[in-house]
Amino acid sequence: MPEISEVRIMSEFIQLSSKNLIFTKAEKNPIHKSKTDLSFLKNPFSITSTSRGKELKLHIQETADSTKKDLTFTMGMSGSWIFIPTGEFVPLHTHLLFYSIVGILGMNDVRRFARWDWRDWNPDRSPDPVEEHEQFRKNIFENQHNRNFKRPLFELLLDQKYFNGIGNYLRSTILYHLDIDPSLEFGNLSNKKKNELLTLCQDFPIFFYQKNGGQLSTWKNPHNLDTSGIHELLFYKMGNKILDSNKRTFWYNPKYEKNMSSFIKGTSII
DNA sequence: TGTTTATGCCGAC
DNA sequence: TCGGCCTAAACAC
């Protein structure tokens, strides 16, 4: 579920639902293997949140002595945040629970791939393509001659060191609309196309953020948001596909089939 | 009923 | 680079 747009939405959800609340306890579901120690959260605390690419932070501040701590998350494939009013049923697969008088802020994650720790942003992940767009661009242009860039675009776009927040549906969507052979390397592109690519890494996340996420078939529209454009712009689970070097499906425009044909499971047969 | 697939990442070789 | 981590829905038979 979560790429940059969805993580941003989750962060704002936490921000809104925790506003003005005092939490008194943090609990982990014992079935989850996380070893991050939460036991020293004994004093009442408040929670605010920010996000950067695919990372999400809880800023935890003890109300008594204003001690601040950052609990930083990656949300994995299925992590999300919920608020459970006091007395209501806690859904299955809720693995972290922050208790307040009015309800529980919960981290729900069917597959348990989400991770959290007391730490800052991962320095090996790039600036946020939306919120820190100029730094995001700078990071790429300064490093474009590194070995990391000696890969086809469809592999490069999942490298979180440069494209923090881009995931599987965004890479397919961005490359489809860039309308270029996805087997090319970044260095093969004209300056115009390089700039266009980086601009799309901002525009599409903003678009799906405004559409309340790119959730596809599980799409729910509780707030009667305008969903127009999603099916026209989202390019995922359509066209041609190959498995990339990490065995993740890459979807692309069939017109580039000949260019892509040298990649079988992400490996060039040349 | 069995197999494949899923918006991600980590760490062991 | 590759398997492992997990559950569940979709699909194949």
XYZ file of C-alpha atoms (C1' of nucleotides) in Angstrom:
296
model
C 0.000 0.000 0.000
C 2.374 2.789 0.955
C 4.574 4.755 -1.407
C 5.405 8.401 -0.860
C 1.833 9.665 -1.366
C 0.264 7.156 0.998
C 2.957 7.627 3.657
C 2.358 11.359 3.533
C -1.382 10.783 3.946
C -0.739 8.486 6.925
C 1.518 11.049 8.545
C -1.158 13.716 8.241
C -3.732 11.278 9.562
C -1.598 10.735 12.668
C -1.088 14.450 13.008
C -4.822 15.163 12.864
C -6.062 12.310 14.995
C -3.444 12.846 17.712
C -3.826 16.594 17.901
C -4.374 17.754 21.487
C -4.332 14.185 22.816
C -2.265 12.939 25.720
C -1.053 9.365 25.428
C -0.224 7.341 28.477
C 1.020 4.007 27.226
C 2.621 2.299 24.217
C 2.151 -1.394 23.580
C 3.424 -3.840 20.998
C 1.494 -6.886 19.869
C 3.556 -9.797 21.297
C 3.323 -11.724 18.039
C 5.465 -9.076 16.351
C 9.217 -9.671 16.499
C 10.317 -6.033 16.806
C 12.930 -5.574 19.521
C 12.601 -1.801 19.751
C 12.258 -0.956 23.423
C 9.119 1.023 24.219
C 9.125 0.319 27.933
C 10.689 3.602 28.954
C 7.654 5.468 27.605
C 6.108 5.644 31.033
C 5.206 9.296 31.331
C 2.333 10.964 29.478
C 3.326 12.084 25.995
C 2.043 13.802 22.868
C 2.469 12.633 19.272
C 3.065 14.592 16.098
C 4.229 13.199 12.770
C 6.166 14.001 9.602
C 7.224 11.984 6.574
C 10.151 11.932 4.159
C 9.864 9.703 1.093
C 8.760 6.313 2.350
C 9.822 6.987 5.930
C 7.445 8.209 8.616
C 8.305 9.714 11.980
C 6.435 9.918 15.218
C 7.699 12.830 17.287
C 7.065 11.778 20.826
C 7.275 14.429 23.492
C 6.829 13.790 27.168
C 4.509 16.421 28.505
C 6.210 16.759 31.878
C 9.830 17.420 30.982
C 9.497 18.062 27.233
C 11.862 15.211 26.397
C 11.618 14.561 22.664
C 12.146 11.264 20.916
C 11.708 10.270 17.276
C 10.310 6.865 16.435
C 10.991 6.368 12.727
C 9.125 3.867 10.569
C 9.233 2.192 7.217
C 5.747 0.893 6.511
C 6.598 -2.180 4.442
C 4.019 -3.525 1.996
C 0.890 -3.286 4.096
C 1.464 -0.987 7.061
C -1.080 1.728 7.805
C -2.384 3.827 10.681
C -5.788 3.712 12.302
C -7.549 5.371 15.200
C -9.738 3.161 17.357
C -12.199 5.044 19.598
C -12.151 3.742 23.164
C -14.426 0.748 23.564
C -14.376 -0.215 19.914
C -12.919 -3.448 18.592
C -9.174 -3.414 17.914
C -8.735 -4.873 14.410
C -6.648 -7.950 13.783
C -3.015 -7.225 12.803
C -2.729 -4.071 14.889
C 0.882 -4.292 16.068
C 1.571 -1.006 17.818
C -0.918 0.735 20.079
C -0.698 4.193 21.625
C -3.358 4.703 24.283
C -5.195 7.928 25.052
C -8.441 8.543 26.917
C -10.502 8.892 23.755
C -8.918 6.131 21.728
C -5.939 4.189 20.451
C -3.622 5.305 17.690
C -2.745 2.010 16.033
C -0.300 0.734 13.452
C -2.000 -2.010 11.472
C 0.093 -4.245 9.257
C -1.119 -7.572 7.852
C 2.267 -8.721 6.591
C 4.379 -7.320 9.438
C 7.035 -5.911 7.118
C 6.864 -2.477 8.751
C 9.858 -1.607 10.969
C 10.453 1.071 13.578
C 13.286 2.318 15.720
C 14.428 5.272 17.796
C 16.413 7.036 15.113
C 16.568 9.910 12.660
C 15.852 9.751 8.915
C 17.909 7.105 7.174
C 20.892 9.003 5.687
C 21.053 6.426 2.888
C 17.677 7.568 1.575
C 17.344 10.621 -0.633
C 15.580 13.903 0.153
C 11.813 13.853 -0.363
C 10.986 14.277 -4.086
C 8.027 16.526 -3.207
C 8.858 18.393 -0.009
C 12.596 18.722 -0.683
C 12.435 18.768 -4.448
C 15.480 20.943 -5.126
C 17.689 18.846 -2.842
C 16.232 15.719 -4.416
C 17.299 16.961 -7.876
C 20.680 18.097 -6.616
C 21.352 14.674 -5.089
C 20.715 13.036 -8.458
C 22.637 15.472 -10.644
C 25.635 15.378 -8.311
C 25.739 11.572 -8.334
C 24.609 10.733 -11.850
C 28.035 9.454 -12.851
C 28.234 6.962 -9.982
C 28.085 3.228 -10.562
C 24.564 3.210 -9.135
C 23.349 4.945 -12.254
C 24.739 2.267 -14.582
C 21.364 0.573 -14.634
C 18.254 0.880 -16.744
C 15.752 3.482 -15.603
C 13.242 0.867 -14.520
C 15.775 -0.432 -11.970
C 17.111 2.979 -10.969
C 13.732 4.392 -10.007
C 13.339 1.952 -7.117
C 16.719 2.929 -5.635
C 15.742 4.715 -2.448
C 19.173 6.298 -2.197
C 18.087 8.566 -5.061
C 14.327 8.092 -5.374
C 13.116 7.914 -1.781
C 9.395 7.311 -1.919
C 9.097 5.966 -5.443
C 7.668 2.445 -5.363
C 6.333 -0.023 -7.845
C 3.212 1.747 -9.071
C 4.941 5.140 -9.266
C 7.927 3.867 -11.268
C 5.664 2.270 -13.867
C 3.398 5.304 -13.999
C 6.246 7.814 -14.209
C 8.155 5.933 -16.918
C 5.003 5.310 -18.916
C 4.191 9.018 -19.013
C 7.786 10.063 -19.568
C 7.288 8.043 -22.743
C 10.830 6.844 -23.144
C 12.544 3.471 -23.503
C 12.716 2.273 -19.863
C 15.824 0.197 -20.583
C 17.875 3.362 -21.142
C 20.215 4.638 -18.476
C 19.775 8.059 -16.912
C 22.972 9.191 -18.645
C 21.439 8.404 -22.036
C 18.678 10.951 -21.597
C 18.712 14.488 -22.937
C 18.779 17.217 -20.330
C 15.179 17.943 -21.207
C 14.139 14.350 -20.463
C 16.221 14.186 -17.295
C 14.470 17.263 -15.985
C 11.093 16.000 -17.084
C 11.673 12.706 -15.259
C 12.552 14.460 -12.010
C 9.566 16.758 -12.345
C 7.265 13.748 -12.743
C 8.766 12.362 -9.506
C 7.119 15.352 -7.859
C 3.963 15.708 -9.946
C 2.662 12.147 -9.707
C 3.178 11.839 -5.938
C 1.265 15.108 -5.537
C -1.478 13.869 -7.836
C -1.988 10.582 -5.978
C -1.737 12.376 -2.657
C -4.592 14.626 -3.751
C -6.574 11.559 -4.813
C -6.155 10.049 -1.342
C -3.634 7.496 -2.623
C -3.271 5.146 -5.572
C -5.061 2.240 -3.964
C -6.491 0.636 -7.091
C -9.061 -2.091 -6.587
C -9.238 -1.494 -2.860
C -10.132 2.072 -3.574
C -12.623 3.455 -1.134
C -13.984 6.918 -1.343
C -15.460 7.798 2.032
C -15.175 11.518 1.561
C -16.565 11.760 -1.949
C -13.270 12.969 -3.284
C -12.876 13.616 -6.965
C -11.367 10.379 -8.261
C -11.281 11.474 -11.871
C -7.948 11.013 -13.546
C -6.777 8.040 -11.513
C -7.672 5.458 -14.109
C -6.413 7.689 -16.896
C -3.030 8.370 -15.304
C -2.192 5.372 -13.133
C -0.190 2.890 -15.194
C 0.015 -0.336 -13.223
C -0.985 -3.920 -13.903
C -1.441 -3.153 -17.567
C 0.597 -3.257 -20.750
C 3.637 -5.524 -20.800
C 5.517 -6.799 -17.782
C 8.884 -8.218 -16.799
C 10.380 -9.245 -13.475
C 13.191 -6.921 -12.439
C 16.388 -7.963 -10.663
C 14.548 -8.008 -7.340
C 11.740 -10.116 -8.781
C 9.327 -7.242 -8.709
C 6.989 -6.733 -11.630
C 7.701 -3.801 -13.894
C 4.843 -2.723 -16.175
C 5.598 -0.826 -19.343
C 4.236 0.430 -22.610
C 4.209 -2.427 -25.197
C 5.700 -0.073 -27.781
C 9.038 -0.556 -25.978
C 8.826 -4.340 -26.023
C 11.810 -4.704 -28.383
C 13.974 -2.490 -26.158
C 12.971 -4.437 -23.065
C 13.349 -7.859 -24.660
C 17.010 -8.129 -23.643
C 16.008 -8.118 -19.993
C 14.868 -11.462 -18.697
C 14.210 -11.307 -14.980
C 16.160 -8.094 -15.008
C 19.310 -9.649 -16.428
C 20.621 -8.712 -19.800
C 21.122 -11.767 -21.967
C 23.748 -9.904 -23.957
C -7.179 -27.454 -3.038
C -2.853 -25.651 -4.483
C -0.203 -21.755 -6.481
C 0.844 -17.082 -7.433
C 0.998 -12.491 -6.341
C 1.166 -8.193 -3.487
C 2.371 -0.167 -3.408
C 9.394 -3.192 0.652
C 13.269 -3.969 2.821
C 17.231 -6.498 5.187
C 20.823 -9.194 6.108
C 23.503 -13.490 5.135
C 26.603 -15.313 1.692
C 22.604 -11.155 -5.484
C 19.328 -13.848 -3.260
C 16.339 -15.778 0.100
C 13.611 -14.475 4.020
C 10.113 -12.139 6.379
C 4.342 -12.576 6.686
C -0.818 -12.918 5.569
C -4.536 -13.053 2.458
C -6.777 -12.382 -1.904
C -6.871 -13.742 -6.623
C -6.261 -17.188 -9.696
C -5.566 -21.964 -11.656
C -7.191 -26.581 -11.792
